[in-house]
GROMACS .gro file of C-alpha atoms in nm:
model
  355
    1UNK     CA    1   2.630  -7.634  -9.500
    2UNK     CA    2   2.840  -7.324  -9.459
    3UNK     CA    3   2.528  -7.132  -9.353
    4UNK     CA    4   2.458  -7.382  -9.074
    5UNK     CA    5   2.810  -7.347  -8.937
    6UNK     CA    6   2.787  -6.966  -8.951
    7UNK     CA    7   2.462  -6.970  -8.756
    8UNK     CA    8   2.614  -7.207  -8.498
    9UNK     CA    9   2.912  -6.980  -8.458
   10UNK     CA   10   2.691  -6.676  -8.407
   11UNK     CA   11   2.485  -6.859  -8.145
   12UNK     CA   12   2.799  -6.958  -7.953
   13UNK     CA   13   2.930  -6.602  -7.966
   14UNK     CA   14   2.593  -6.466  -7.848
   15UNK     CA   15   2.594  -6.700  -7.552
   16UNK     CA   16   2.945  -6.590  -7.465
   17UNK     CA   17   2.852  -6.225  -7.488
   18UNK     CA   18   2.548  -6.285  -7.268
   19UNK     CA   19   2.777  -6.439  -7.003
   20UNK     CA   20   3.015  -6.143  -7.031
   21UNK     CA   21   2.726  -5.898  -7.000
   22UNK     CA   22   2.592  -6.087  -6.700
   23UNK     CA   23   2.931  -6.073  -6.535
   24UNK     CA   24   2.964  -5.700  -6.605
   25UNK     CA   25   2.615  -5.635  -6.472
   26UNK     CA   26   2.691  -5.833  -6.154
   27UNK     CA   27   3.009  -5.635  -6.106
   28UNK     CA   28   2.816  -5.310  -6.157
   29UNK     CA   29   2.559  -5.424  -5.900
   30UNK     CA   30   2.833  -5.491  -5.644
   31UNK     CA   31   2.981  -5.141  -5.693
   32UNK     CA   32   2.639  -4.983  -5.650
   33UNK     CA   33   2.584  -5.167  -5.319
   34UNK     CA   34   2.919  -5.042  -5.187
   35UNK     CA   35   2.838  -4.684  -5.288
   36UNK     CA   36   2.497  -4.692  -5.122
   37UNK     CA   37   2.645  -4.843  -4.808
   38UNK     CA   38   2.904  -4.565  -4.788
   39UNK     CA   39   2.639  -4.294  -4.829
   40UNK     CA   40   2.422  -4.441  -4.551
   41UNK     CA   41   2.717  -4.451  -4.309
   42UNK     CA   42   2.788  -4.086  -4.381
   43UNK     CA   43   2.425  -3.994  -4.319
   44UNK     CA   44   2.412  -4.200  -4.001
   45UNK     CA   45   2.729  -4.036  -3.870
   46UNK     CA   46   2.592  -3.693  -3.953
   47UNK     CA   47   2.268  -3.753  -3.761
   48UNK     CA   48   2.457  -3.895  -3.464
   49UNK     CA   49   2.668  -3.580  -3.465
   50UNK     CA   50   2.355  -3.363  -3.462
   51UNK     CA   51   2.214  -3.565  -3.174
   52UNK     CA   52   2.533  -3.523  -2.969
   53UNK     CA   53   2.534  -3.147  -3.042
   54UNK     CA   54   2.171  -3.107  -2.936
   55UNK     CA   55   2.229  -3.301  -2.614
   56UNK     CA   56   2.534  -3.091  -2.534
   57UNK     CA   57   2.340  -2.768  -2.597
   58UNK     CA   58   2.049  -2.897  -2.389
   59UNK     CA   59   2.279  -2.963  -2.092
   60UNK     CA   60   2.433  -2.619  -2.132
   61UNK     CA   61   2.087  -2.460  -2.121
   62UNK     CA   62   2.000  -2.662  -1.811
   63UNK     CA   63   2.316  -2.537  -1.640
   64UNK     CA   64   2.236  -2.179  -1.737
   65UNK     CA   65   1.881  -2.216  -1.604
   66UNK     CA   66   2.013  -2.343  -1.271
   67UNK     CA   67   2.257  -2.050  -1.252
   68UNK     CA   68   1.976  -1.805  -1.330
   69UNK     CA   69   1.754  -1.957  -1.060
   70UNK     CA   70   2.040  -1.933  -0.812
   71UNK     CA   71   2.104  -1.568  -0.896
   72UNK     CA   72   1.732  -1.490  -0.880
   73UNK     CA   73   1.702  -1.652  -0.539
   74UNK     CA   74   2.004  -1.460  -0.408
   75UNK     CA   75   1.872  -1.131  -0.550
   76UNK     CA   76   1.534  -1.193  -0.387
   77UNK     CA   77   1.702  -1.261  -0.053
   78UNK     CA   78   1.906  -0.942  -0.083
   79UNK     CA   79   1.594  -0.738  -0.170
   80UNK     CA   80   1.406  -0.884   0.126
   81UNK     CA   81   1.692  -0.793   0.358
   82UNK     CA   82   1.710  -0.441   0.217
   83UNK     CA   83   1.334  -0.401   0.246
   84UNK     CA   84   1.348  -0.509   0.609
   85UNK     CA   85   1.633  -0.264   0.671
   86UNK     CA   86   1.439   0.020   0.506
   87UNK     CA   87   1.128  -0.058   0.712
   88UNK     CA   88   1.339  -0.052   1.026
   89UNK     CA   89   1.495   0.280   0.926
   90UNK     CA   90   1.151   0.422   0.849
   91UNK     CA   91   1.025   0.324   1.191
   92UNK     CA   92   1.331   0.470   1.364
   93UNK     CA   93   1.297   0.793   1.163
   94UNK     CA   94   0.926   0.820   1.238
   95UNK     CA   95   0.990   0.757   1.608
   96UNK     CA   96   1.257   1.028   1.614
   97UNK     CA   97   1.030   1.271   1.429
   98UNK     CA   98   0.750   1.201   1.674
   99UNK     CA   99   0.983   1.252   1.970
  100UNK     CA  100   1.105   1.584   1.830
  101UNK     CA  101   0.751   1.694   1.756
  102UNK     CA  102   0.630   1.604   2.106
  103UNK     CA  103   0.928   1.781   2.258
  104UNK     CA  104   0.862   2.092   2.046
  105UNK     CA  105   0.494   2.098   2.143
  106UNK     CA  106   0.583   2.054   2.510
  107UNK     CA  107   0.840   2.334   2.486
  108UNK     CA  108   0.597   2.570   2.312
  109UNK     CA  109   0.326   2.486   2.561
  110UNK     CA  110   0.552   2.566   2.855
  111UNK     CA  111   0.677   2.888   2.698
  112UNK     CA  112   0.331   3.014   2.608
  113UNK     CA  113   0.201   2.917   2.950
  114UNK     CA  114   0.421   3.190   3.098
  115UNK     CA  115   0.216   3.452   2.914
  116UNK     CA  116  -0.121   3.334   3.031
  117UNK     CA  117  -0.309   3.585   3.237
  118UNK     CA  118  -0.382   3.440   3.578
  119UNK     CA  119  -0.742   3.532   3.641
  120UNK     CA  120  -1.046   3.367   3.788
  121UNK     CA  121  -1.261   3.554   3.538
  122UNK     CA  122  -1.299   3.392   3.196
  123UNK     CA  123  -1.097   3.593   2.941
  124UNK     CA  124  -1.298   3.808   2.705
  125UNK     CA  125  -1.276   3.728   2.337
  126UNK     CA  126  -1.167   4.013   2.111
  127UNK     CA  127  -1.433   4.102   1.858
  128UNK     CA  128  -1.213   4.053   1.554
  129UNK     CA  129  -1.141   3.695   1.654
  130UNK     CA  130  -1.435   3.576   1.443
  131UNK     CA  131  -1.281   3.725   1.132
  132UNK     CA  132  -1.021   3.458   1.102
  133UNK     CA  133  -1.049   3.101   0.996
  134UNK     CA  134  -0.832   2.795   1.017
  135UNK     CA  135  -0.782   2.483   0.813
  136UNK     CA  136  -0.991   2.183   0.907
  137UNK     CA  137  -0.814   1.933   1.131
  138UNK     CA  138  -1.030   1.631   1.057
  139UNK     CA  139  -0.751   1.475   0.851
  140UNK     CA  140  -0.486   1.518   1.118
  141UNK     CA  141  -0.361   1.222   1.323
  142UNK     CA  142  -0.538   1.181   1.660
  143UNK     CA  143  -0.222   1.248   1.858
  144UNK     CA  144  -0.159   1.568   1.656
  145UNK     CA  145  -0.514   1.687   1.719
  146UNK     CA  146  -0.478   1.630   2.094
  147UNK     CA  147  -0.150   1.818   2.117
  148UNK     CA  148  -0.275   2.102   1.897
  149UNK     CA  149  -0.597   2.138   2.095
  150UNK     CA  150  -0.385   2.191   2.405
  151UNK     CA  151  -0.190   2.460   2.227
  152UNK     CA  152  -0.515   2.616   2.109
  153UNK     CA  153  -0.613   2.677   2.470
  154UNK     CA  154  -0.290   2.866   2.524
  155UNK     CA  155  -0.313   3.092   2.219
  156UNK     CA  156  -0.569   3.348   2.335
  157UNK     CA  157  -0.603   3.696   2.184
  158UNK     CA  158  -0.666   3.843   2.528
  159UNK     CA  159  -0.300   3.784   2.610
  160UNK     CA  160  -0.169   4.048   2.368
  161UNK     CA  161  -0.114   4.281   2.661
  162UNK     CA  162   0.129   4.031   2.815
  163UNK     CA  163   0.353   3.998   2.510
  164UNK     CA  164   0.721   4.044   2.572
  165UNK     CA  165   0.742   4.229   2.240
  166UNK     CA  166   0.430   4.451   2.205
  167UNK     CA  167   0.604   4.617   1.910
  168UNK     CA  168   0.505   4.310   1.709
  169UNK     CA  169   0.138   4.403   1.749
  170UNK     CA  170   0.204   4.759   1.634
  171UNK     CA  171   0.393   4.642   1.326
  172UNK     CA  172   0.114   4.399   1.237
  173UNK     CA  173  -0.154   4.664   1.289
  174UNK     CA  174   0.035   4.891   1.049
  175UNK     CA  175   0.088   4.601   0.802
  176UNK     CA  176   0.456   4.702   0.802
  177UNK     CA  177   0.624   4.391   0.658
  178UNK     CA  178   0.959   4.565   0.608
  179UNK     CA  179   0.959   4.688   0.967
  180UNK     CA  180   0.864   4.339   1.090
  181UNK     CA  181   1.156   4.186   0.901
  182UNK     CA  182   1.395   4.440   1.057
  183UNK     CA  183   1.253   4.388   1.405
  184UNK     CA  184   1.295   4.010   1.379
  185UNK     CA  185   1.650   4.051   1.248
  186UNK     CA  186   1.740   4.286   1.537
  187UNK     CA  187   1.598   4.043   1.794
  188UNK     CA  188   1.710   3.716   1.641
  189UNK     CA  189   1.875   3.614   1.970
  190UNK     CA  190   1.526   3.574   2.116
  191UNK     CA  191   1.386   3.394   1.815
  192UNK     CA  192   1.207   3.133   2.028
  193UNK     CA  193   1.001   3.402   2.201
  194UNK     CA  194   0.930   3.574   1.869
  195UNK     CA  195   0.795   3.249   1.723
  196UNK     CA  196   0.556   3.223   2.016
  197UNK     CA  197   0.428   3.581   1.998
  198UNK     CA  198   0.405   3.645   1.622
  199UNK     CA  199   0.092   3.425   1.578
  200UNK     CA  200  -0.078   3.636   1.846
  201UNK     CA  201   0.045   3.962   1.693
  202UNK     CA  202  -0.079   3.862   1.347
  203UNK     CA  203  -0.435   3.875   1.480
  204UNK     CA  204  -0.395   4.253   1.498
  205UNK     CA  205  -0.334   4.281   1.122
  206UNK     CA  206  -0.627   4.387   0.907
  207UNK     CA  207  -0.542   4.106   0.665
  208UNK     CA  208  -0.289   3.862   0.817
  209UNK     CA  209  -0.259   3.646   0.505
  210UNK     CA  210  -0.198   3.946   0.278
  211UNK     CA  211   0.050   4.081   0.533
  212UNK     CA  212   0.251   3.757   0.525
  213UNK     CA  213   0.239   3.749   0.144
  214UNK     CA  214   0.379   4.103   0.137
  215UNK     CA  215   0.664   3.991   0.361
  216UNK     CA  216   0.779   3.742   0.095
  217UNK     CA  217   0.867   4.016  -0.153
  218UNK     CA  218   1.242   4.005  -0.091
  219UNK     CA  219   1.278   3.627  -0.082
  220UNK     CA  220   1.425   3.644  -0.434
  221UNK     CA  221   1.571   3.997  -0.471
  222UNK     CA  222   1.623   4.090  -0.834
  223UNK     CA  223   1.976   4.221  -0.781
  224UNK     CA  224   2.106   3.893  -0.631
  225UNK     CA  225   2.166   3.582  -0.843
  226UNK     CA  226   2.059   3.237  -0.728
  227UNK     CA  227   2.422   3.131  -0.673
  228UNK     CA  228   2.519   3.443  -0.479
  229UNK     CA  229   2.207   3.409  -0.266
  230UNK     CA  230   2.339   3.088  -0.110
  231UNK     CA  231   2.640   3.279   0.024
  232UNK     CA  232   2.464   3.599   0.131
  233UNK     CA  233   2.407   3.575   0.507
  234UNK     CA  234   2.165   3.868   0.505
  235UNK     CA  235   1.951   3.710   0.235
  236UNK     CA  236   1.960   3.374   0.416
  237UNK     CA  237   1.830   3.552   0.725
  238UNK     CA  238   1.548   3.710   0.523
  239UNK     CA  239   1.451   3.371   0.381
  240UNK     CA  240   1.445   3.210   0.724
  241UNK     CA  241   1.221   3.493   0.846
  242UNK     CA  242   0.985   3.443   0.549
  243UNK     CA  243   0.952   3.074   0.634
  244UNK     CA  244   0.893   3.153   1.002
  245UNK     CA  245   0.619   3.406   0.920
  246UNK     CA  246   0.438   3.152   0.701
  247UNK     CA  247   0.464   2.897   0.983
  248UNK     CA  248   0.326   3.152   1.229
  249UNK     CA  249   0.033   3.224   0.997
  250UNK     CA  250  -0.035   2.848   0.985
  251UNK     CA  251  -0.042   2.840   1.366
  252UNK     CA  252  -0.284   3.134   1.372
  253UNK     CA  253  -0.511   2.963   1.119
  254UNK     CA  254  -0.495   2.637   1.308
  255UNK     CA  255  -0.661   2.772   1.621
  256UNK     CA  256  -0.929   3.001   1.483
  257UNK     CA  257  -1.283   2.934   1.368
  258UNK     CA  258  -1.282   2.689   1.072
  259UNK     CA  259  -1.604   2.838   0.940
  260UNK     CA  260  -1.434   3.171   0.871
  261UNK     CA  261  -1.128   3.034   0.694
  262UNK     CA  262  -1.224   3.204   0.366
  263UNK     CA  263  -1.216   3.544   0.540
  264UNK     CA  264  -0.843   3.502   0.606
  265UNK     CA  265  -0.738   3.304   0.300
  266UNK     CA  266  -0.961   3.464   0.040
  267UNK     CA  267  -0.963   3.356  -0.323
  268UNK     CA  268  -0.771   3.671  -0.411
  269UNK     CA  269  -0.502   3.589  -0.156
  270UNK     CA  270  -0.486   3.231  -0.285
  271UNK     CA  271  -0.440   3.358  -0.640
  272UNK     CA  272  -0.158   3.584  -0.525
  273UNK     CA  273   0.005   3.296  -0.337
  274UNK     CA  274  -0.027   3.073  -0.643
  275UNK     CA  275   0.133   3.343  -0.861
  276UNK     CA  276   0.427   3.364  -0.619
  277UNK     CA  277   0.460   2.985  -0.618
  278UNK     CA  278   0.458   2.977  -0.999
  279UNK     CA  279   0.732   3.239  -0.998
  280UNK     CA  280   0.945   3.046  -0.745
  281UNK     CA  281   0.899   2.701  -0.893
  282UNK     CA  282   1.133   2.733  -1.197
  283UNK     CA  283   1.413   2.841  -0.963
  284UNK     CA  284   1.388   2.506  -0.783
  285UNK     CA  285   1.456   2.315  -1.105
  286UNK     CA  286   1.820   2.426  -1.095
  287UNK     CA  287   1.869   2.307  -0.737
  288UNK     CA  288   2.078   1.996  -0.675
  289UNK     CA  289   1.895   1.756  -0.441
  290UNK     CA  290   2.221   1.650  -0.273
  291UNK     CA  291   2.386   1.993  -0.273
  292UNK     CA  292   2.167   2.118   0.013
  293UNK     CA  293   2.201   1.793   0.206
  294UNK     CA  294   1.827   1.785   0.273
  295UNK     CA  295   1.828   2.137   0.420
  296UNK     CA  296   1.719   2.363   0.133
  297UNK     CA  297   1.561   2.691   0.243
  298UNK     CA  298   1.422   2.755  -0.105
  299UNK     CA  299   1.246   2.418  -0.130
  300UNK     CA  300   1.120   2.458   0.229
  301UNK     CA  301   0.979   2.803   0.155
  302UNK     CA  302   0.803   2.680  -0.161
  303UNK     CA  303   0.642   2.384   0.018
  304UNK     CA  304   0.551   2.600   0.319
  305UNK     CA  305   0.383   2.853   0.086
  306UNK     CA  306   0.169   2.575  -0.063
  307UNK     CA  307   0.084   2.430   0.279
  308UNK     CA  308   0.004   2.762   0.451
  309UNK     CA  309  -0.219   2.901   0.177
  310UNK     CA  310  -0.381   2.568   0.085
  311UNK     CA  311  -0.281   2.565  -0.281
  312UNK     CA  312  -0.098   2.230  -0.297
  313UNK     CA  313  -0.378   2.081  -0.509
  314UNK     CA  314  -0.286   2.323  -0.789
  315UNK     CA  315   0.053   2.154  -0.833
  316UNK     CA  316   0.158   1.806  -0.944
  317UNK     CA  317   0.187   1.567  -0.649
  318UNK     CA  318   0.483   1.380  -0.797
  319UNK     CA  319   0.677   1.704  -0.843
  320UNK     CA  320   0.608   1.797  -0.480
  321UNK     CA  321   0.725   1.452  -0.370
  322UNK     CA  322   1.056   1.507  -0.547
  323UNK     CA  323   1.112   1.821  -0.340
  324UNK     CA  324   1.070   1.646  -0.004
  325UNK     CA  325   1.425   1.497  -0.002
  326UNK     CA  326   1.554   1.856  -0.031
  327UNK     CA  327   1.402   1.934   0.311
  328UNK     CA  328   1.437   1.591   0.470
  329UNK     CA  329   1.678   1.716   0.739
  330UNK     CA  330   1.457   2.005   0.842
  331UNK     CA  331   1.243   1.944   1.149
  332UNK     CA  332   0.926   2.057   0.969
  333UNK     CA  333   0.955   1.790   0.695
  334UNK     CA  334   0.701   1.549   0.846
  335UNK     CA  335   0.452   1.827   0.919
  336UNK     CA  336   0.486   1.960   0.563
  337UNK     CA  337   0.415   1.613   0.423
  338UNK     CA  338   0.099   1.595   0.630
  339UNK     CA  339  -0.033   1.938   0.527
  340UNK     CA  340   0.056   1.875   0.161
  341UNK     CA  341  -0.129   1.543   0.161
  342UNK     CA  342   0.187   1.336   0.111
  343UNK     CA  343   0.164   1.132   0.432
  344UNK     CA  344   0.085   0.812   0.240
  345UNK     CA  345   0.409   0.853   0.046
  346UNK     CA  346   0.622   0.901   0.357
  347UNK     CA  347   0.769   0.545   0.348
  348UNK     CA  348   0.885   0.587  -0.011
  349UNK     CA  349   1.017   0.936   0.060
  350UNK     CA  350   1.208   0.813   0.363
  351UNK     CA  351   1.357   0.535   0.148
  352UNK     CA  352   1.464   0.796  -0.107
  353UNK     CA  353   1.629   0.999   0.168
  354UNK     CA  354   1.811   0.695   0.310
  355UNK     CA  355   1.958   0.575  -0.021
   0.00000   0.00000   0.00000
């Protein structure tokens, strides 16, 4: 009997404990639902925050892109305006250069015309005229060829007897470069006449090209530094004379027989000219492009040496182009570009000079 009651009591207590456990489990379930709900809200808020941040960054990038496009468009407009201005300046500069060149040719033609011998008989050609050559003119502009052909008719060796300075012929016959320098210096007031008559007088030299090369000996005297040379008026006069003699040799070559060019500018003479150019070139590296304001005698002489003796191909074209701004204000700049084969780079060189 007692055992039955004990079993009944245990069953009642088990039922009660089951109810308590069920209640505890239900309570635990409710807490778990709250915890999961809180975690989801945190995650949702986090992702919404990321979305807002990405949208904000996206709009910022869009604004920056619009600003960049605006700046690019403005820069392009500015470049187009500058390009148009440079083209206009180039055209004006080329027009002015052409005007000066035409005026110079007209002036030379008129001056040389005074020395023409008025005769109904055709002038005789001196026998040594065939010994000299000239550079080909096929690559010259048509207008330059026309003007130069007119000048070629004026420069005639038979006119040596009509020279205002016959001493020039004697000095050239004797190959006396020092005496020629002194004579030019003493008669510098009549430099225009000298420039007209020296090409004629050079024909009397046994070797005109060698004679002109010899005259360059004192362009860089050993006892004068590069800095002092810019202040030495005597040396500046010598350098101007050297440039003028090379120009006169170019004129002589221009109007003689192209077939005989190698007789005047022989390979030996070219080698000597190249050696002189190689010696001068390092001295140009120390020159300031702006210091000479586009009027450098040293750069002009170097370029004229290359042009006169036809050795420009032995030097780097880009390096020669960098020297052009140093002579941009000299009247021979355009002609030098043509003889050095830099005509195609003239627009860029003019832009460099203008900026």
